[in-house]
Tab-separated table of C-alpha atoms in Angstrom:
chain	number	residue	atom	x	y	z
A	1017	UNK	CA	0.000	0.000	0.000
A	1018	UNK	CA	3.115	2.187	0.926
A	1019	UNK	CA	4.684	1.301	-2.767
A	1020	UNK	CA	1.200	1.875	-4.272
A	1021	UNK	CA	1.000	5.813	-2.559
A	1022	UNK	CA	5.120	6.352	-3.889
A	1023	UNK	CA	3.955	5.774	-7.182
A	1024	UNK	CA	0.938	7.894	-7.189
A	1025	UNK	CA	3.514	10.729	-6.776
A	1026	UNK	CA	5.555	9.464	-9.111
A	1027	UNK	CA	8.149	8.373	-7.139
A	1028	UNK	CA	9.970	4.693	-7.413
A	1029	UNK	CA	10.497	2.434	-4.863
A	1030	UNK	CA	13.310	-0.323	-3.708
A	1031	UNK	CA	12.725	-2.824	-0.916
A	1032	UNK	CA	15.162	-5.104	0.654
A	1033	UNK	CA	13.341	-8.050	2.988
A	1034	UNK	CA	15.131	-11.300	3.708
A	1035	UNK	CA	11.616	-13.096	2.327
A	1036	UNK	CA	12.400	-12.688	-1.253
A	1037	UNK	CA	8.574	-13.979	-1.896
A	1038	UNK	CA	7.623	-11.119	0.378
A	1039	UNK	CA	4.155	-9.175	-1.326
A	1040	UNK	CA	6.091	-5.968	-1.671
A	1041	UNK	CA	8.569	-7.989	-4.233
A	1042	UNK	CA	5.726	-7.848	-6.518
A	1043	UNK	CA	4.929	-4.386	-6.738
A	1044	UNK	CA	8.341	-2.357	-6.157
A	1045	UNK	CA	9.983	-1.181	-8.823
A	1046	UNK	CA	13.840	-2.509	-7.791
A	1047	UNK	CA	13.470	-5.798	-5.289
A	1048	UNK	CA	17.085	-6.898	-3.260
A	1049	UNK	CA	16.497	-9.850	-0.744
A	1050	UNK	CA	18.875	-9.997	1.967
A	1051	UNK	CA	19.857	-9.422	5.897
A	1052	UNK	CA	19.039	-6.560	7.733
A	1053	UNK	CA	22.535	-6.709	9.163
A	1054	UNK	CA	24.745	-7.639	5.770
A	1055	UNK	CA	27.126	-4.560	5.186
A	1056	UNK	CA	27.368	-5.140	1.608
A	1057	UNK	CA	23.281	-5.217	1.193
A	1058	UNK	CA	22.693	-2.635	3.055
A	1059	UNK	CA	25.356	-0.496	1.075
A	1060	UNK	CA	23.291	-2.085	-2.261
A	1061	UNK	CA	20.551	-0.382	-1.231
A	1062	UNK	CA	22.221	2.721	0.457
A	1063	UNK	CA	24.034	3.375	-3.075
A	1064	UNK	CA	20.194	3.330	-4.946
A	1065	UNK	CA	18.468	5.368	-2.333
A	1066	UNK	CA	17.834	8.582	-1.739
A	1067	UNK	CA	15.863	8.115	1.345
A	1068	UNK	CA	14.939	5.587	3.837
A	1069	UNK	CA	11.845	4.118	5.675
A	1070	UNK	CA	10.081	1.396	7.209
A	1071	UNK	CA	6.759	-0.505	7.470
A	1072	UNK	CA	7.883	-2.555	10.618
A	1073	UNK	CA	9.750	-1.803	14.076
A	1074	UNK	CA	11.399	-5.444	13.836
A	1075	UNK	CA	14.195	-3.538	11.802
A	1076	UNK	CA	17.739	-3.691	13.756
A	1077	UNK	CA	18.560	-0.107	14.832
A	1078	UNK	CA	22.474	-0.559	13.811
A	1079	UNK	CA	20.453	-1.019	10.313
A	1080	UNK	CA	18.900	2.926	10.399
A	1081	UNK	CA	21.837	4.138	11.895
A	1082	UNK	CA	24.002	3.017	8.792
A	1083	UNK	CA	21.769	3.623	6.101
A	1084	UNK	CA	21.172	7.453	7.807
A	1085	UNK	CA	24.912	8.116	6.729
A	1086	UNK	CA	23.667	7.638	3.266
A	1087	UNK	CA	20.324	9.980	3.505
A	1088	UNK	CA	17.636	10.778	6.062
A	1089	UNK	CA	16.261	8.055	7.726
A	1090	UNK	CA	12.149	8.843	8.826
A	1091	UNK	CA	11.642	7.556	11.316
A	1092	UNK	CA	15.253	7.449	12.661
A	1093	UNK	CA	16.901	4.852	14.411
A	1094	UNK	CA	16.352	6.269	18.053
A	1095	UNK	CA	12.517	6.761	17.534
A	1096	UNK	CA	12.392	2.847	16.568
A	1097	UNK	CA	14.518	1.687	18.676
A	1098	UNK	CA	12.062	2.695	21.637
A	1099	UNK	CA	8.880	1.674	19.715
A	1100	UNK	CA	10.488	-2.090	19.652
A	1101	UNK	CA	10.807	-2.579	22.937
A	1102	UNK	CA	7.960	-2.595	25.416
A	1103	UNK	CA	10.421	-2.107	28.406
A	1104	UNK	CA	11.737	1.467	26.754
A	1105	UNK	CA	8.823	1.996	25.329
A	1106	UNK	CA	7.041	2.181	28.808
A	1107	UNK	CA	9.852	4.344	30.235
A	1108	UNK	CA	9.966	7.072	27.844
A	1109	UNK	CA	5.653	7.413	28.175
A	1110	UNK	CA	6.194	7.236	31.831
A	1111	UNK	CA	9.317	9.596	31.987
A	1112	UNK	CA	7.513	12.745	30.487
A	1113	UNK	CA	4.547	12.507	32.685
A	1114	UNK	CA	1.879	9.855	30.382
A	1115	UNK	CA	0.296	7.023	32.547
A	1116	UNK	CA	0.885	3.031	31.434
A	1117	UNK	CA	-0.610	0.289	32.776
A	1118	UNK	CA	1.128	-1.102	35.850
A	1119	UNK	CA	4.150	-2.878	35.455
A	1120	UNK	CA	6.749	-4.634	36.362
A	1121	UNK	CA	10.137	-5.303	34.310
A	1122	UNK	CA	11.489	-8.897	33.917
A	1123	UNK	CA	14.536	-9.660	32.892
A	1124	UNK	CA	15.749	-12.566	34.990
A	1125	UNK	CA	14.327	-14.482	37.549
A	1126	UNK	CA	15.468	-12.811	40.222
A	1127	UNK	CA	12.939	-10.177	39.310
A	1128	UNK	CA	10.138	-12.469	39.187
A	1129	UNK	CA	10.970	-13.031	42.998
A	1130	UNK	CA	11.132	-9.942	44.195
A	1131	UNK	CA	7.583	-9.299	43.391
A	1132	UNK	CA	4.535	-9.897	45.740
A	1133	UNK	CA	3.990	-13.678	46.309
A	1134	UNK	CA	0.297	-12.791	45.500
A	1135	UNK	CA	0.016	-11.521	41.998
A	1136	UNK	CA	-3.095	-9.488	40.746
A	1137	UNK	CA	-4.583	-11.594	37.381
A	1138	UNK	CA	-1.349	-10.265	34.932
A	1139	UNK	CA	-0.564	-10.623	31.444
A	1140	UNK	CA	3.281	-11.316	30.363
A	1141	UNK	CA	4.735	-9.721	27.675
A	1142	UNK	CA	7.699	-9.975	25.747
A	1143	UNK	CA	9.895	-7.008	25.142
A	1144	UNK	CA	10.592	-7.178	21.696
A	1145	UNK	CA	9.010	-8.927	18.527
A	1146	UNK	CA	4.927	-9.081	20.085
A	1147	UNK	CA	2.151	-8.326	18.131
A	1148	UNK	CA	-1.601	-9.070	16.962
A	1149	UNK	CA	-1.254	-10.872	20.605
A	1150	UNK	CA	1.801	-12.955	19.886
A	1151	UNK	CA	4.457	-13.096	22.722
A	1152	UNK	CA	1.309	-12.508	25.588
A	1153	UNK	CA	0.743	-15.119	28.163
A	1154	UNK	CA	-2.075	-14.935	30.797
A	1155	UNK	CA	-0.619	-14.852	33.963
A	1156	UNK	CA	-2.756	-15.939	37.213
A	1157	UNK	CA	-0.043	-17.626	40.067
A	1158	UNK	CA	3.678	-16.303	40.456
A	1159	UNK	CA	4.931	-19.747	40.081
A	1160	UNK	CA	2.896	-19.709	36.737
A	1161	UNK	CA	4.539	-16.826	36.085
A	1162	UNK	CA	7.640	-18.425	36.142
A	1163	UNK	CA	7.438	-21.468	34.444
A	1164	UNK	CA	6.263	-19.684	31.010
A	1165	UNK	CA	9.094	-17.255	31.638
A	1166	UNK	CA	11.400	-20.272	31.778
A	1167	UNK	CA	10.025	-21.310	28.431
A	1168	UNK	CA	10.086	-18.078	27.080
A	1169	UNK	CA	14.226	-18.299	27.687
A	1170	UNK	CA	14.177	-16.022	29.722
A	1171	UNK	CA	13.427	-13.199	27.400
A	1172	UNK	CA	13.166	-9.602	28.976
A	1173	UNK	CA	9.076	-8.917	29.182
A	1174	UNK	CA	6.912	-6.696	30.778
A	1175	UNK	CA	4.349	-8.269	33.381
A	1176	UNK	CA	1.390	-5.687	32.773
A	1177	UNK	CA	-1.580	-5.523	35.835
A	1178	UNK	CA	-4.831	-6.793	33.734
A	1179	UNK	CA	-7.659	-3.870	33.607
A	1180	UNK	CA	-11.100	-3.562	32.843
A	1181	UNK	CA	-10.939	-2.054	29.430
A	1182	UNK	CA	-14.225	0.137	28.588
A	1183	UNK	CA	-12.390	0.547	25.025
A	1184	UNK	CA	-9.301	0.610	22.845
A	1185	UNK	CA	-8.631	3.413	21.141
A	1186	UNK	CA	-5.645	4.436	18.677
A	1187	UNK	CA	-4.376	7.970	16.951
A	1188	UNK	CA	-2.430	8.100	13.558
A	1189	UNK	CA	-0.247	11.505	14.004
A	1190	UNK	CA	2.085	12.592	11.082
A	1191	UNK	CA	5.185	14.544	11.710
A	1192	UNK	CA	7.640	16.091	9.179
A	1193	UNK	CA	11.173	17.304	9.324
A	1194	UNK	CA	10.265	20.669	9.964
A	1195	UNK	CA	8.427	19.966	12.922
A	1196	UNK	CA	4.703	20.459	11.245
A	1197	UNK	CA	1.880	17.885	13.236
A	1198	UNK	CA	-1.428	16.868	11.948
A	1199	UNK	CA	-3.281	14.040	13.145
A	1200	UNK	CA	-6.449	11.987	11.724
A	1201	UNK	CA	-9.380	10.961	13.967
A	1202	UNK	CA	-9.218	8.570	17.240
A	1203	UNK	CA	-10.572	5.356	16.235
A	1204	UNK	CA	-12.081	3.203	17.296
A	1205	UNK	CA	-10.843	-0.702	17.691
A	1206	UNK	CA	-12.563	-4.116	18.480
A	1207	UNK	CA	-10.202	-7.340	19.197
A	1208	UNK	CA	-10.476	-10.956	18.648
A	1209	UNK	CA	-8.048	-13.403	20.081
A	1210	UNK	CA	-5.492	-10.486	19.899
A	1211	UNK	CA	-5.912	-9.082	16.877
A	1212	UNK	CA	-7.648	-6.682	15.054
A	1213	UNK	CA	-10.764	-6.972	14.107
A	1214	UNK	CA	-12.804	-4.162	13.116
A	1215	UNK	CA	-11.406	-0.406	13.237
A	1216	UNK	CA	-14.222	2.571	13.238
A	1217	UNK	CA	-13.288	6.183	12.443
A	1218	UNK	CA	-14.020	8.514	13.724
A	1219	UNK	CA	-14.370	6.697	17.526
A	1220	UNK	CA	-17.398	7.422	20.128
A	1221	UNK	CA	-15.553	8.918	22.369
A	1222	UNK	CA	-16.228	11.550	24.868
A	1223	UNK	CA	-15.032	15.232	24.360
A	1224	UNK	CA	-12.980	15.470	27.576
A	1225	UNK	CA	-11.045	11.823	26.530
A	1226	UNK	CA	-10.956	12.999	23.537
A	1227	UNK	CA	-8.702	15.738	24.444
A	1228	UNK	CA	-6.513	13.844	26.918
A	1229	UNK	CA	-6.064	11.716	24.033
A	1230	UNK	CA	-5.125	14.719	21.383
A	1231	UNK	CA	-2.839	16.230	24.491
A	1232	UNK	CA	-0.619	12.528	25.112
A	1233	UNK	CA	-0.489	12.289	21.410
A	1234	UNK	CA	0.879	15.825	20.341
A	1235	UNK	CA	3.272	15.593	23.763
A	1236	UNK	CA	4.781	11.640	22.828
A	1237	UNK	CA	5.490	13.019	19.000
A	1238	UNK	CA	7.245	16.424	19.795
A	1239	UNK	CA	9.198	14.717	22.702
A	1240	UNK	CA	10.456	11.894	20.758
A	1241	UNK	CA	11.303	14.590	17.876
A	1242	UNK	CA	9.655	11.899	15.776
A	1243	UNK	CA	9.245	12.531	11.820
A	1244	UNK	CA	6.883	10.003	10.115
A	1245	UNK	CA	3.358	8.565	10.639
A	1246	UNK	CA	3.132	7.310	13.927
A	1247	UNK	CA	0.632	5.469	15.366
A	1248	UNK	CA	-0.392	5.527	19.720
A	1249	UNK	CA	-2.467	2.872	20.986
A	1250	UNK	CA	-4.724	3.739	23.908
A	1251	UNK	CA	-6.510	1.761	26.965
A	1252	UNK	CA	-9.756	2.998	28.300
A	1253	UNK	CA	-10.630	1.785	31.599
A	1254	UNK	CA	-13.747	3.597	32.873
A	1255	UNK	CA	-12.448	7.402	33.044
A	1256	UNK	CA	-8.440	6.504	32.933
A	1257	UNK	CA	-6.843	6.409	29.569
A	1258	UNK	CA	-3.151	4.875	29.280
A	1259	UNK	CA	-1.106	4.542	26.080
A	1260	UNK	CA	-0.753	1.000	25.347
A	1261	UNK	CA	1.548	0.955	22.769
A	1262	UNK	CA	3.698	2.573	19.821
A	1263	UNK	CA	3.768	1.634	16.378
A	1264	UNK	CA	6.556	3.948	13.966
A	1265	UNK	CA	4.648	3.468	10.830
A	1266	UNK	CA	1.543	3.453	8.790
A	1267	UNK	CA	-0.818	1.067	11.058
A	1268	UNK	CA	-3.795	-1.138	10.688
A	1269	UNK	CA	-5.899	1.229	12.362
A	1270	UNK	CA	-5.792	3.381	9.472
A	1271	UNK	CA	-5.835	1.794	6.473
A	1272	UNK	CA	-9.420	3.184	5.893
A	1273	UNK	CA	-7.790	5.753	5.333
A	1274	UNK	CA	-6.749	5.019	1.798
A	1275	UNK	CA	-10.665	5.666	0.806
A	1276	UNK	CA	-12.293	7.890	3.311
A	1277	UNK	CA	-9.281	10.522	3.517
A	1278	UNK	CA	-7.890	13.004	1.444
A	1279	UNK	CA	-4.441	11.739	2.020
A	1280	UNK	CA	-3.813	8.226	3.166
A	1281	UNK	CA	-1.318	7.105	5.744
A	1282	UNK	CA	0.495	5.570	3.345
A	1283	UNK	CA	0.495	8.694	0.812
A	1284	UNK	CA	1.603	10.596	4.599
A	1285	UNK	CA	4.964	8.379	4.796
A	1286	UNK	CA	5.795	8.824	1.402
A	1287	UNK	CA	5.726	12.874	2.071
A	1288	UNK	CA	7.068	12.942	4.593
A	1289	UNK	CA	9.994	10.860	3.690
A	1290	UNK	CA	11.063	12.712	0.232
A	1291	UNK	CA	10.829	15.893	2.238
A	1292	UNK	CA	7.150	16.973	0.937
A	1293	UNK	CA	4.116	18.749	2.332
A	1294	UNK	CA	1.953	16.587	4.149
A	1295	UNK	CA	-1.092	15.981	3.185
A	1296	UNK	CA	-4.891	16.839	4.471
A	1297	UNK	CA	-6.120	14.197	7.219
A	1298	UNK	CA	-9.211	15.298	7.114
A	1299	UNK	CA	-11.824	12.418	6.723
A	1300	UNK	CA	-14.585	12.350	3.787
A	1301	UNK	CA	-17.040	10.599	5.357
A	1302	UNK	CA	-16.838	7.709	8.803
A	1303	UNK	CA	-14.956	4.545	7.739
A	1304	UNK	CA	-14.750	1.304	9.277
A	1305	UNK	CA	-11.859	-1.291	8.136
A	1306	UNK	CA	-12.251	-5.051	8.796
A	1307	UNK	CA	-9.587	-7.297	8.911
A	1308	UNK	CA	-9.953	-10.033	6.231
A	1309	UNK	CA	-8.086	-13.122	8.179
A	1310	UNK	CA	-6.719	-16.598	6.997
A	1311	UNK	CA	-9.893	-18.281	8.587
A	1312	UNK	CA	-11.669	-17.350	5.794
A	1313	UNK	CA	-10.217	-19.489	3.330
A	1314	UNK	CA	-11.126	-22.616	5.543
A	1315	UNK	CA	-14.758	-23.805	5.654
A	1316	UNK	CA	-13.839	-26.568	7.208
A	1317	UNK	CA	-11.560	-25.929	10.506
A	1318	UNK	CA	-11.133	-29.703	10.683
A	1319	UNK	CA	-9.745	-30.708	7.280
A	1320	UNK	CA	-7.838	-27.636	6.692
A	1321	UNK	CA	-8.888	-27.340	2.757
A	1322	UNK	CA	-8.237	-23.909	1.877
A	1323	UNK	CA	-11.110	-22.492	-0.783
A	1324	UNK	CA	-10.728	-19.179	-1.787
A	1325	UNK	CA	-13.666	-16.834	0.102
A	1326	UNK	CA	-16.364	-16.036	-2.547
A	1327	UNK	CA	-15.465	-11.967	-2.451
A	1328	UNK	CA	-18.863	-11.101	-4.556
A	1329	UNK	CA	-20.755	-11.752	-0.910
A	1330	UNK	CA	-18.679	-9.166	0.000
A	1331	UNK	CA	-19.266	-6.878	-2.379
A	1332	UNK	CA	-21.300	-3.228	-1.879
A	1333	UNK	CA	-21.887	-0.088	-2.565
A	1334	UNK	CA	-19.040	1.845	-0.392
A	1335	UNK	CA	-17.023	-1.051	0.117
A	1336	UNK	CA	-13.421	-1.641	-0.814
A	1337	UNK	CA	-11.747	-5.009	-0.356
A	1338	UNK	CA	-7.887	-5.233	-0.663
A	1339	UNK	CA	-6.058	-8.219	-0.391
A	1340	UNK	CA	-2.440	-8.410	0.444
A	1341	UNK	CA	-1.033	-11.180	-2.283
A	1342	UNK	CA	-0.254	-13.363	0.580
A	1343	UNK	CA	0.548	-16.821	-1.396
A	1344	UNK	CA	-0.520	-19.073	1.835
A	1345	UNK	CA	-3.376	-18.425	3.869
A	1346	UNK	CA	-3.438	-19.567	7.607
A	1347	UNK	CA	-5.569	-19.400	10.640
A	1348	UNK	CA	-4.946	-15.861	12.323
A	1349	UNK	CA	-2.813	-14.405	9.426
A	1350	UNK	CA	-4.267	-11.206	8.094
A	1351	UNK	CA	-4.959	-11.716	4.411
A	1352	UNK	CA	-6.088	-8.251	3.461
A	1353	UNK	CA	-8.922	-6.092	4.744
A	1354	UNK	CA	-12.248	-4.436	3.668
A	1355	UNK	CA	-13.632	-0.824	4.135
A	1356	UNK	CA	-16.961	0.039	4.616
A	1357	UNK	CA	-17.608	4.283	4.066
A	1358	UNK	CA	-20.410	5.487	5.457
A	1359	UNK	CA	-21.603	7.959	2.773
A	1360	UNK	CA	-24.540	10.332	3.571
């Protein structure tokens, strides 16, 4: 979707990914398949590039920091490297005055017995690599907690207190080089089984959280000195809103954006990494994106025979399906998505 905004405007586009069947291989214009961490990839791409950007945080900061000696880097290295881990992550938000859930940090056993022998119902987290509610383990007994820290290997995590969530929110904030902010509505999200589900925009959500929400956003993005599309996940528990998480790139909780804005995310990232104006965030009409998941290509859970979804039921006035060109569906993989506009 990224590659598909870059060439609206004209521009071309070079990815390197060590899956050389990856879906953006298919639609870039120049594709190099390789590690993160190989010196004489990275200095293949480097010598192509006039730019640089990403559309995950699982990229190796030493990566960033290289390529920025070769041209700007949005989002840099430093902004990523605290979006990838939920331990720094948590102690920058904290450190300039945003409320998290409660905590603990583990990073060794030792940790784990320090804490109260009587644990609140918890959920474990690893630092680095979760998402769509991968790397999460329900926690209810300390000595539960640490025999699926043990099989974690002892991986650094966060052991967050569990709340009573009224809703999850999220804000898609885009930043440029000169310091310019503009953000797009709060939305809206529903989960299943950890993942997206369905994403509504704009959100119902009450004036005064709206603004707590608008005031943590605009302070986590000028703080970090962040320049990109950046996307702040919020919990809602009764009248307390915490930032759950950080995501330094176009998100899932705005990809309705591509039909009910002016400018998509994904046209936002593009601008702001070849240094051009951003674009209008203002919303056409209320969207709501649905994740399209690997499920649907099994009728049968049992006999896993994969049949491709009949998309016509699908099909409506207002509605937009895309679909990723993911060769090999699965159960819980996210195979595209829908949007519905809500057009008066």
């Amino acid at each position: 979707m990224m590659i598909e905004a870059a060439h609206k405007l004209k521009h071309k586009v070079i990815v390197l990914d060590k899956d050389k069947n990856c879906c953006a291989s298919k639609k870039c214009d120049s594709f190099i398949s390789g590690d993160y961490k190989n010196r004489k990839t990275l200095e293949l791409l480097a010598n192509q590039s006039d730019t640089f950007t990403v559309e995950t945080e699982n990229i190796p900061v030493e990566t960033l920091n290289f390529l920025s000696n070769f041209g700007p880097v949005r989002p840099s290295g430093n902004c990523v490297s605290i979006c990838q881990n939920r331990i720094k992550e948590k102690a920058f938000i904290s450190s300039i005055g945003i409320p998290v859930v409660p905590h603990y940090k583990i990073k060794s056993v030792s940790d784990i017995k320090k804490l109260p022998n009587k644990l609140p119902p918890s959920i474990l987290k690893t630092a680095k690599s979760g998402y769509d509610g991968k790397g999460q383990f329900n926690i209810k007994t300390k000595q539960n907690l640490i025999d699926v820290f043990d099989e974690l290997g002892s991986l650094p995590c966060v052991l967050e207190k569990k709340i009573n969530l009224t809703k999850e929110l999220s804000i898609i904030l885009v930043r440029d080089s000169s310091g310019n902010v503009a953000n797009y509505p709060i939305a809206e999200n529903q989960h299943k089984d950890g993942i997206l589900d369905t994403s509504t925009m704009p959100g119902d959500v009450a004036r005064e959280i709206k603004d707590q929400v608008y005031l943590y956003a605009l302070t986590i993005i000028q703080r970090m000195n962040y320049c990109g599309v950046l996307c702040i996940e919020f919990f809602l528990s009764e009248d307390q809103l915490f930032v759950n998480e950080l995501a330094p790139r176009p998100h899932n909780s705005g990809h309705q954006t591509i039909e009910a804005s002016l400018c998509s995310q994904f046209e936002q990232q593009v601008r702001i990494s070849t240094s051009m104006p951003l674009g209008s965030t203002v919303l056409r009409c209320p969207a709501r994106t649905k994740n399209l998941m690997g499920d649907l290509w099994f009728k049968d859970l049992d006999n896993k025979k994969i049949v491709e979804p009949n998309w016509n039921l699908y099909k409506k006035s207002g509605v937009t399906i895309h679909l990723y060109g993911k060769t090999i569906p699965r159960i819980g993989r996210k195979m595209g998505h829908l949007t519905e506009l809500f057009l008066k």
